[in-house]
Protein backbone atom coordinates (compact mmCIF):
# COMPACT_ATOMS: atom_id res chain seq x y z
CA UNK A 1 0.00 0.00 0.00
CA UNK A 2 1.22 3.51 -0.80
CA UNK A 3 0.22 4.84 2.59
CA UNK A 4 -2.01 7.82 3.26
CA UNK A 5 -1.90 10.11 0.23
CA UNK A 6 -2.55 13.83 0.50
CA UNK A 7 -2.78 16.40 -2.23
CA UNK A 8 -1.61 18.93 -2.98
CA UNK A 9 1.71 18.88 -1.08
CA UNK A 10 1.88 22.67 -1.19
CA UNK A 11 -0.82 25.25 -1.74
CA UNK A 12 -0.44 29.00 -1.91
CA UNK A 13 -3.61 30.99 -2.19
CA UNK A 14 -4.88 34.51 -1.72
CA UNK A 15 -6.99 35.51 1.22
CA UNK A 16 -10.67 34.99 0.50
CA UNK A 17 -10.20 32.13 -1.91
CA UNK A 18 -11.59 28.65 -1.39
CA UNK A 19 -9.07 25.92 -0.62
CA UNK A 20 -9.71 22.19 -0.85
CA UNK A 21 -7.32 19.66 0.64
CA UNK A 22 -7.62 16.01 -0.31
CA UNK A 23 -6.82 12.74 1.39
CA UNK A 24 -6.86 9.10 0.39
CA UNK A 25 -6.60 6.83 3.44
CA UNK A 26 -4.99 3.42 3.50
CA UNK A 27 -7.30 0.83 2.02
CA UNK A 28 -9.24 -1.04 4.71
CA UNK A 29 -8.82 1.65 7.34
CA UNK A 30 -12.12 2.74 8.83
CA UNK A 31 -10.95 5.79 10.76
CA UNK A 32 -9.76 9.02 9.17
CA UNK A 33 -8.42 12.06 10.99
CA UNK A 34 -7.61 15.63 9.93
CA UNK A 35 -4.95 17.47 11.95
CA UNK A 36 -3.49 20.96 11.67
CA UNK A 37 0.08 21.73 12.69
CA UNK A 38 1.35 25.23 13.50
CA UNK A 39 4.32 26.53 15.45
CA UNK A 40 2.04 28.25 17.94
CA UNK A 41 -0.49 25.49 18.60
CA UNK A 42 1.38 22.32 17.72
CA UNK A 43 -0.72 19.45 16.35
CA UNK A 44 -4.48 19.94 16.69
CA UNK A 45 -7.17 17.42 15.85
CA UNK A 46 -9.77 19.08 13.63
CA UNK A 47 -12.21 16.27 12.90
CA UNK A 48 -12.35 12.52 12.56
CA UNK A 49 -14.56 10.06 10.73
CA UNK A 50 -15.49 6.45 11.36
CA UNK A 51 -16.90 4.52 8.40
CA UNK A 52 -17.28 7.83 6.52
CA UNK A 53 -19.39 9.39 9.30
CA UNK A 54 -18.03 12.43 11.21
CA UNK A 55 -17.67 11.46 14.86
CA UNK A 56 -16.08 14.49 16.49
CA UNK A 57 -15.73 17.86 14.77
CA UNK A 58 -15.21 19.88 17.93
CA UNK A 59 -11.73 20.83 16.77
CA UNK A 60 -12.93 22.55 13.60
CA UNK A 61 -12.04 26.18 14.26
CA UNK A 62 -14.92 27.96 12.55
CA UNK A 63 -17.74 27.62 10.07
CA UNK A 64 -15.28 28.47 7.32
CA UNK A 65 -13.93 24.93 7.71
CA UNK A 66 -15.82 21.90 6.49
CA UNK A 67 -14.85 18.28 5.91
CA UNK A 68 -16.50 15.50 3.99
CA UNK A 69 -15.91 11.83 3.42
CA UNK A 70 -18.14 10.74 0.52
CA UNK A 71 -16.67 7.23 0.48
CA UNK A 72 -14.16 5.02 2.26
CA UNK A 73 -11.29 6.05 0.02
CA UNK A 74 -11.57 9.82 -0.11
CA UNK A 75 -11.95 12.82 2.16
CA UNK A 76 -11.75 16.58 1.69
CA UNK A 77 -11.11 19.48 4.00
CA UNK A 78 -12.39 22.77 2.64
CA UNK A 79 -11.72 26.29 3.84
CA UNK A 80 -13.97 28.99 2.44
CA UNK A 81 -13.05 31.82 2.59
CA UNK A 82 -9.41 31.29 3.54
CA UNK A 83 -7.53 33.70 5.82
CA UNK A 84 -3.80 34.20 6.49
CA UNK A 85 -4.17 32.66 9.96
CA UNK A 86 -5.20 29.40 8.29
CA UNK A 87 -1.61 28.99 7.08
CA UNK A 88 -0.37 25.69 8.50
CA UNK A 89 0.48 22.12 7.59
CA UNK A 90 -2.64 19.98 7.39
CA UNK A 91 -2.22 16.25 8.01
CA UNK A 92 -4.56 13.42 7.26
CA UNK A 93 -4.18 10.13 9.15
CA UNK A 94 -5.99 6.82 9.09
CA UNK A 95 -6.13 3.64 11.09
CA UNK A 96 -8.02 0.39 11.29
CA UNK A 97 -10.24 0.14 14.35
CA UNK A 98 -9.88 2.31 17.38
CA UNK A 99 -8.43 -0.14 19.82
CA UNK A 100 -6.10 1.25 22.39
CA UNK A 101 -2.95 0.02 20.67
CA UNK A 102 -3.97 1.09 17.19
CA UNK A 103 -1.28 2.87 15.22
CA UNK A 104 -2.31 5.95 13.25
CA UNK A 105 -0.64 6.32 9.84
CA UNK A 106 -0.03 9.87 8.67
CA UNK A 107 0.18 11.37 5.21
CA UNK A 108 2.99 13.73 4.32
CA UNK A 109 0.82 16.76 4.83
CA UNK A 110 -0.31 19.75 2.79
CA UNK A 111 1.53 22.98 3.51
CA UNK A 112 -1.01 25.78 3.08
CA UNK A 113 0.04 29.38 2.78
CA UNK A 114 -2.64 32.05 2.60
CA UNK A 115 -1.31 35.45 1.57
CA UNK B 1 -9.92 18.04 29.19
CA UNK B 2 -6.86 16.19 28.10
CA UNK B 3 -3.56 18.01 27.92
CA UNK B 4 -0.11 16.81 26.92
CA UNK B 5 2.97 19.00 27.43
CA UNK B 6 6.53 18.76 26.22
CA UNK B 7 9.55 20.99 26.18
CA UNK B 8 10.07 22.56 22.77
CA UNK B 9 13.74 21.98 22.08
CA UNK B 10 16.64 19.69 22.97
CA UNK B 11 20.18 19.78 21.66
CA UNK B 12 22.68 16.95 22.18
CA UNK B 13 26.00 15.85 20.76
CA UNK B 14 26.26 12.82 18.52
CA UNK B 15 26.89 9.72 20.60
CA UNK B 16 25.30 11.11 23.74
CA UNK B 17 21.96 9.97 25.13
CA UNK B 18 18.86 12.11 24.57
CA UNK B 19 15.98 12.23 27.01
CA UNK B 20 12.73 13.79 25.90
CA UNK B 21 10.11 14.37 28.58
CA UNK B 22 6.34 14.60 28.48
CA UNK B 23 3.60 15.15 31.03
CA UNK B 24 -0.08 14.45 30.59
CA UNK B 25 -3.18 15.17 32.62
CA UNK B 26 -5.70 12.45 31.83
CA UNK B 27 -5.42 9.76 34.50
CA UNK B 28 -7.52 7.43 32.37
CA UNK B 29 -4.90 7.38 29.62
CA UNK B 30 -4.28 3.78 28.79
CA UNK B 31 -1.74 3.90 26.00
CA UNK B 32 1.04 6.44 25.57
CA UNK B 33 2.93 6.91 22.33
CA UNK B 34 6.01 8.46 20.85
CA UNK B 35 5.85 9.62 17.25
CA UNK B 36 8.72 10.99 15.16
CA UNK B 37 8.38 13.65 12.47
CA UNK B 38 11.26 14.16 10.07
CA UNK B 39 11.48 17.39 8.05
CA UNK B 40 8.78 17.65 5.41
CA UNK B 41 7.15 14.38 6.44
CA UNK B 42 4.20 13.14 8.43
CA UNK B 43 4.40 11.53 11.83
CA UNK B 44 5.58 7.96 12.25
CA UNK B 45 4.97 5.79 15.28
CA UNK B 46 8.21 5.03 17.12
CA UNK B 47 6.95 3.10 20.10
CA UNK B 48 4.15 2.91 22.62
CA UNK B 49 3.66 1.75 26.18
CA UNK B 50 0.66 0.42 28.02
CA UNK B 51 -0.15 2.20 31.26
CA UNK B 52 0.41 -0.87 33.43
CA UNK B 53 4.09 -0.93 32.38
CA UNK B 54 6.91 1.11 33.88
CA UNK B 55 9.43 0.63 31.12
CA UNK B 56 9.72 -0.56 27.58
CA UNK B 57 12.95 -1.02 25.66
CA UNK B 58 13.30 -1.31 21.91
CA UNK B 59 16.89 -1.29 20.63
CA UNK B 60 18.20 2.25 21.26
CA UNK B 61 14.86 3.48 22.60
CA UNK B 62 13.79 3.27 26.24
CA UNK B 63 10.40 4.51 27.36
CA UNK B 64 9.83 5.20 31.05
CA UNK B 65 6.38 5.79 32.50
CA UNK B 66 5.62 7.20 35.94
CA UNK B 67 1.89 6.83 36.10
CA UNK B 68 1.61 8.43 39.54
CA UNK B 69 3.23 11.64 38.27
CA UNK B 70 1.76 11.28 34.77
CA UNK B 71 5.24 11.59 33.34
CA UNK B 72 6.56 9.85 30.24
CA UNK B 73 10.07 9.96 28.85
CA UNK B 74 11.85 8.73 25.75
CA UNK B 75 15.55 7.97 25.98
CA UNK B 76 17.55 7.56 22.78
CA UNK B 77 20.92 5.92 23.39
CA UNK B 78 23.92 6.76 21.20
CA UNK B 79 22.05 9.56 19.45
CA UNK B 80 22.86 9.92 15.75
CA UNK B 81 22.43 12.86 13.38
CA UNK B 82 19.64 10.88 11.71
CA UNK B 83 17.69 11.11 14.96
CA UNK B 84 17.29 14.87 14.45
CA UNK B 85 13.53 15.37 14.17
CA UNK B 86 10.49 16.48 16.13
CA UNK B 87 9.28 13.95 18.68
CA UNK B 88 5.65 13.94 19.72
CA UNK B 89 4.23 12.42 22.85
CA UNK B 90 0.58 11.31 22.56
CA UNK B 91 -1.96 9.70 24.83
CA UNK B 92 -5.15 7.77 24.30
CA UNK B 93 -7.98 6.70 26.55
CA UNK B 94 -10.97 4.65 25.52
CA UNK B 95 -12.02 5.23 21.95
CA UNK B 96 -11.08 8.89 21.96
CA UNK B 97 -8.69 10.07 19.25
CA UNK B 98 -5.03 10.57 20.12
CA UNK B 99 -4.10 13.77 21.96
CA UNK B 100 -0.66 15.02 20.96
CA UNK B 101 1.83 17.23 22.72
CA UNK B 102 3.35 20.18 20.89
CA UNK B 103 6.46 18.23 19.97
CA UNK B 104 10.11 18.45 21.03
CA UNK B 105 12.62 19.40 18.35
CA UNK B 106 15.76 17.31 18.82
CA UNK B 107 18.91 18.71 17.28
CA UNK B 108 21.93 16.41 17.15
CA UNK B 109 25.26 18.15 16.72
CA UNK B 110 28.13 16.24 15.10
GROMACS .gro file of C-alpha atoms in nm:
model
  225
    1UNK     CA    1   0.000   0.000   0.000
    2UNK     CA    2   0.122   0.351  -0.080
    3UNK     CA    3   0.022   0.484   0.259
    4UNK     CA    4  -0.201   0.782   0.326
    5UNK     CA    5  -0.190   1.011   0.023
    6UNK     CA    6  -0.255   1.383   0.050
    7UNK     CA    7  -0.278   1.640  -0.223
    8UNK     CA    8  -0.161   1.893  -0.298
    9UNK     CA    9   0.171   1.888  -0.108
   10UNK     CA   10   0.188   2.267  -0.119
   11UNK     CA   11  -0.082   2.525  -0.174
   12UNK     CA   12  -0.044   2.900  -0.191
   13UNK     CA   13  -0.361   3.099  -0.219
   14UNK     CA   14  -0.488   3.451  -0.172
   15UNK     CA   15  -0.699   3.551   0.122
   16UNK     CA   16  -1.067   3.499   0.050
   17UNK     CA   17  -1.020   3.213  -0.191
   18UNK     CA   18  -1.159   2.865  -0.139
   19UNK     CA   19  -0.907   2.592  -0.062
   20UNK     CA   20  -0.971   2.219  -0.085
   21UNK     CA   21  -0.732   1.966   0.064
   22UNK     CA   22  -0.762   1.601  -0.031
   23UNK     CA   23  -0.682   1.274   0.139
   24UNK     CA   24  -0.686   0.910   0.039
   25UNK     CA   25  -0.660   0.683   0.344
   26UNK     CA   26  -0.499   0.342   0.350
   27UNK     CA   27  -0.730   0.083   0.202
   28UNK     CA   28  -0.924  -0.104   0.471
   29UNK     CA   29  -0.882   0.165   0.734
   30UNK     CA   30  -1.212   0.274   0.883
   31UNK     CA   31  -1.095   0.579   1.076
   32UNK     CA   32  -0.976   0.902   0.917
   33UNK     CA   33  -0.842   1.206   1.099
   34UNK     CA   34  -0.761   1.563   0.993
   35UNK     CA   35  -0.495   1.747   1.195
   36UNK     CA   36  -0.349   2.096   1.167
   37UNK     CA   37   0.008   2.173   1.269
   38UNK     CA   38   0.135   2.523   1.350
   39UNK     CA   39   0.432   2.653   1.545
   40UNK     CA   40   0.204   2.825   1.794
   41UNK     CA   41  -0.049   2.549   1.860
   42UNK     CA   42   0.138   2.232   1.772
   43UNK     CA   43  -0.072   1.945   1.635
   44UNK     CA   44  -0.448   1.994   1.669
   45UNK     CA   45  -0.717   1.742   1.585
   46UNK     CA   46  -0.977   1.908   1.363
   47UNK     CA   47  -1.221   1.627   1.290
   48UNK     CA   48  -1.235   1.252   1.256
   49UNK     CA   49  -1.456   1.006   1.073
   50UNK     CA   50  -1.549   0.645   1.136
   51UNK     CA   51  -1.690   0.452   0.840
   52UNK     CA   52  -1.728   0.783   0.652
   53UNK     CA   53  -1.939   0.939   0.930
   54UNK     CA   54  -1.803   1.243   1.121
   55UNK     CA   55  -1.767   1.146   1.486
   56UNK     CA   56  -1.608   1.449   1.649
   57UNK     CA   57  -1.573   1.786   1.477
   58UNK     CA   58  -1.521   1.988   1.793
   59UNK     CA   59  -1.173   2.083   1.677
   60UNK     CA   60  -1.293   2.255   1.360
   61UNK     CA   61  -1.204   2.618   1.426
   62UNK     CA   62  -1.492   2.796   1.255
   63UNK     CA   63  -1.774   2.762   1.007
   64UNK     CA   64  -1.528   2.847   0.732
   65UNK     CA   65  -1.393   2.493   0.771
   66UNK     CA   66  -1.582   2.190   0.649
   67UNK     CA   67  -1.485   1.828   0.591
   68UNK     CA   68  -1.650   1.550   0.399
   69UNK     CA   69  -1.591   1.183   0.342
   70UNK     CA   70  -1.814   1.074   0.052
   71UNK     CA   71  -1.667   0.723   0.048
   72UNK     CA   72  -1.416   0.502   0.226
   73UNK     CA   73  -1.129   0.605   0.002
   74UNK     CA   74  -1.157   0.982  -0.011
   75UNK     CA   75  -1.195   1.282   0.216
   76UNK     CA   76  -1.175   1.658   0.169
   77UNK     CA   77  -1.111   1.948   0.400
   78UNK     CA   78  -1.239   2.277   0.264
   79UNK     CA   79  -1.172   2.629   0.384
   80UNK     CA   80  -1.397   2.899   0.244
   81UNK     CA   81  -1.305   3.182   0.259
   82UNK     CA   82  -0.941   3.129   0.354
   83UNK     CA   83  -0.753   3.370   0.582
   84UNK     CA   84  -0.380   3.420   0.649
   85UNK     CA   85  -0.417   3.266   0.996
   86UNK     CA   86  -0.520   2.940   0.829
   87UNK     CA   87  -0.161   2.899   0.708
   88UNK     CA   88  -0.037   2.569   0.850
   89UNK     CA   89   0.048   2.212   0.759
   90UNK     CA   90  -0.264   1.998   0.739
   91UNK     CA   91  -0.222   1.625   0.801
   92UNK     CA   92  -0.456   1.342   0.726
   93UNK     CA   93  -0.418   1.013   0.915
   94UNK     CA   94  -0.599   0.682   0.909
   95UNK     CA   95  -0.613   0.364   1.109
   96UNK     CA   96  -0.802   0.039   1.129
   97UNK     CA   97  -1.024   0.014   1.435
   98UNK     CA   98  -0.988   0.231   1.738
   99UNK     CA   99  -0.843  -0.014   1.982
  100UNK     CA  100  -0.610   0.125   2.239
  101UNK     CA  101  -0.295   0.002   2.067
  102UNK     CA  102  -0.397   0.109   1.719
  103UNK     CA  103  -0.128   0.287   1.522
  104UNK     CA  104  -0.231   0.595   1.325
  105UNK     CA  105  -0.064   0.632   0.984
  106UNK     CA  106  -0.003   0.987   0.867
  107UNK     CA  107   0.018   1.137   0.521
  108UNK     CA  108   0.299   1.373   0.432
  109UNK     CA  109   0.082   1.676   0.483
  110UNK     CA  110  -0.031   1.975   0.279
  111UNK     CA  111   0.153   2.298   0.351
  112UNK     CA  112  -0.101   2.578   0.308
  113UNK     CA  113   0.004   2.938   0.278
  114UNK     CA  114  -0.264   3.205   0.260
  115UNK     CA  115  -0.131   3.545   0.157
  116UNK     CA  116  -0.992   1.804   2.919
  117UNK     CA  117  -0.686   1.619   2.810
  118UNK     CA  118  -0.356   1.801   2.792
  119UNK     CA  119  -0.011   1.681   2.692
  120UNK     CA  120   0.297   1.900   2.743
  121UNK     CA  121   0.653   1.876   2.622
  122UNK     CA  122   0.955   2.099   2.618
  123UNK     CA  123   1.007   2.256   2.277
  124UNK     CA  124   1.374   2.198   2.208
  125UNK     CA  125   1.664   1.969   2.297
  126UNK     CA  126   2.018   1.978   2.166
  127UNK     CA  127   2.268   1.695   2.218
  128UNK     CA  128   2.600   1.585   2.076
  129UNK     CA  129   2.626   1.282   1.852
  130UNK     CA  130   2.689   0.972   2.060
  131UNK     CA  131   2.530   1.111   2.374
  132UNK     CA  132   2.196   0.997   2.513
  133UNK     CA  133   1.886   1.211   2.457
  134UNK     CA  134   1.598   1.223   2.701
  135UNK     CA  135   1.273   1.379   2.590
  136UNK     CA  136   1.011   1.437   2.858
  137UNK     CA  137   0.634   1.460   2.848
  138UNK     CA  138   0.360   1.515   3.103
  139UNK     CA  139  -0.008   1.445   3.059
  140UNK     CA  140  -0.318   1.517   3.262
  141UNK     CA  141  -0.570   1.245   3.183
  142UNK     CA  142  -0.542   0.976   3.450
  143UNK     CA  143  -0.752   0.743   3.237
  144UNK     CA  144  -0.490   0.738   2.962
  145UNK     CA  145  -0.428   0.378   2.879
  146UNK     CA  146  -0.174   0.390   2.600
  147UNK     CA  147   0.104   0.644   2.557
  148UNK     CA  148   0.293   0.691   2.233
  149UNK     CA  149   0.601   0.846   2.085
  150UNK     CA  150   0.585   0.962   1.725
  151UNK     CA  151   0.872   1.099   1.516
  152UNK     CA  152   0.838   1.365   1.247
  153UNK     CA  153   1.126   1.416   1.007
  154UNK     CA  154   1.148   1.739   0.805
  155UNK     CA  155   0.878   1.765   0.541
  156UNK     CA  156   0.715   1.438   0.644
  157UNK     CA  157   0.420   1.314   0.843
  158UNK     CA  158   0.440   1.153   1.183
  159UNK     CA  159   0.558   0.796   1.225
  160UNK     CA  160   0.497   0.579   1.528
  161UNK     CA  161   0.821   0.503   1.712
  162UNK     CA  162   0.695   0.310   2.010
  163UNK     CA  163   0.415   0.291   2.262
  164UNK     CA  164   0.366   0.175   2.618
  165UNK     CA  165   0.066   0.042   2.802
  166UNK     CA  166  -0.015   0.220   3.126
  167UNK     CA  167   0.041  -0.087   3.343
  168UNK     CA  168   0.409  -0.093   3.238
  169UNK     CA  169   0.691   0.111   3.388
  170UNK     CA  170   0.943   0.063   3.112
  171UNK     CA  171   0.972  -0.056   2.758
  172UNK     CA  172   1.295  -0.102   2.566
  173UNK     CA  173   1.330  -0.131   2.191
  174UNK     CA  174   1.689  -0.129   2.063
  175UNK     CA  175   1.820   0.225   2.126
  176UNK     CA  176   1.486   0.348   2.260
  177UNK     CA  177   1.379   0.327   2.624
  178UNK     CA  178   1.040   0.451   2.736
  179UNK     CA  179   0.983   0.520   3.105
  180UNK     CA  180   0.638   0.579   3.250
  181UNK     CA  181   0.562   0.720   3.594
  182UNK     CA  182   0.189   0.683   3.610
  183UNK     CA  183   0.161   0.843   3.954
  184UNK     CA  184   0.323   1.164   3.827
  185UNK     CA  185   0.176   1.128   3.477
  186UNK     CA  186   0.524   1.159   3.334
  187UNK     CA  187   0.656   0.985   3.024
  188UNK     CA  188   1.007   0.996   2.885
  189UNK     CA  189   1.185   0.873   2.575
  190UNK     CA  190   1.555   0.797   2.598
  191UNK     CA  191   1.755   0.756   2.278
  192UNK     CA  192   2.092   0.592   2.339
  193UNK     CA  193   2.392   0.676   2.120
  194UNK     CA  194   2.205   0.956   1.945
  195UNK     CA  195   2.286   0.992   1.575
  196UNK     CA  196   2.243   1.286   1.338
  197UNK     CA  197   1.964   1.088   1.171
  198UNK     CA  198   1.769   1.111   1.496
  199UNK     CA  199   1.729   1.487   1.445
  200UNK     CA  200   1.353   1.537   1.417
  201UNK     CA  201   1.049   1.648   1.613
  202UNK     CA  202   0.928   1.395   1.868
  203UNK     CA  203   0.565   1.394   1.972
  204UNK     CA  204   0.423   1.242   2.285
  205UNK     CA  205   0.058   1.131   2.256
  206UNK     CA  206  -0.196   0.970   2.483
  207UNK     CA  207  -0.515   0.777   2.430
  208UNK     CA  208  -0.798   0.670   2.655
  209UNK     CA  209  -1.097   0.465   2.552
  210UNK     CA  210  -1.202   0.523   2.195
  211UNK     CA  211  -1.108   0.889   2.196
  212UNK     CA  212  -0.869   1.007   1.925
  213UNK     CA  213  -0.503   1.057   2.012
  214UNK     CA  214  -0.410   1.377   2.196
  215UNK     CA  215  -0.066   1.502   2.096
  216UNK     CA  216   0.183   1.723   2.272
  217UNK     CA  217   0.335   2.018   2.089
  218UNK     CA  218   0.646   1.823   1.997
  219UNK     CA  219   1.011   1.845   2.103
  220UNK     CA  220   1.262   1.940   1.835
  221UNK     CA  221   1.576   1.731   1.882
  222UNK     CA  222   1.891   1.871   1.728
  223UNK     CA  223   2.193   1.641   1.715
  224UNK     CA  224   2.526   1.815   1.672
  225UNK     CA  225   2.813   1.624   1.510
   0.00000   0.00000   0.00000
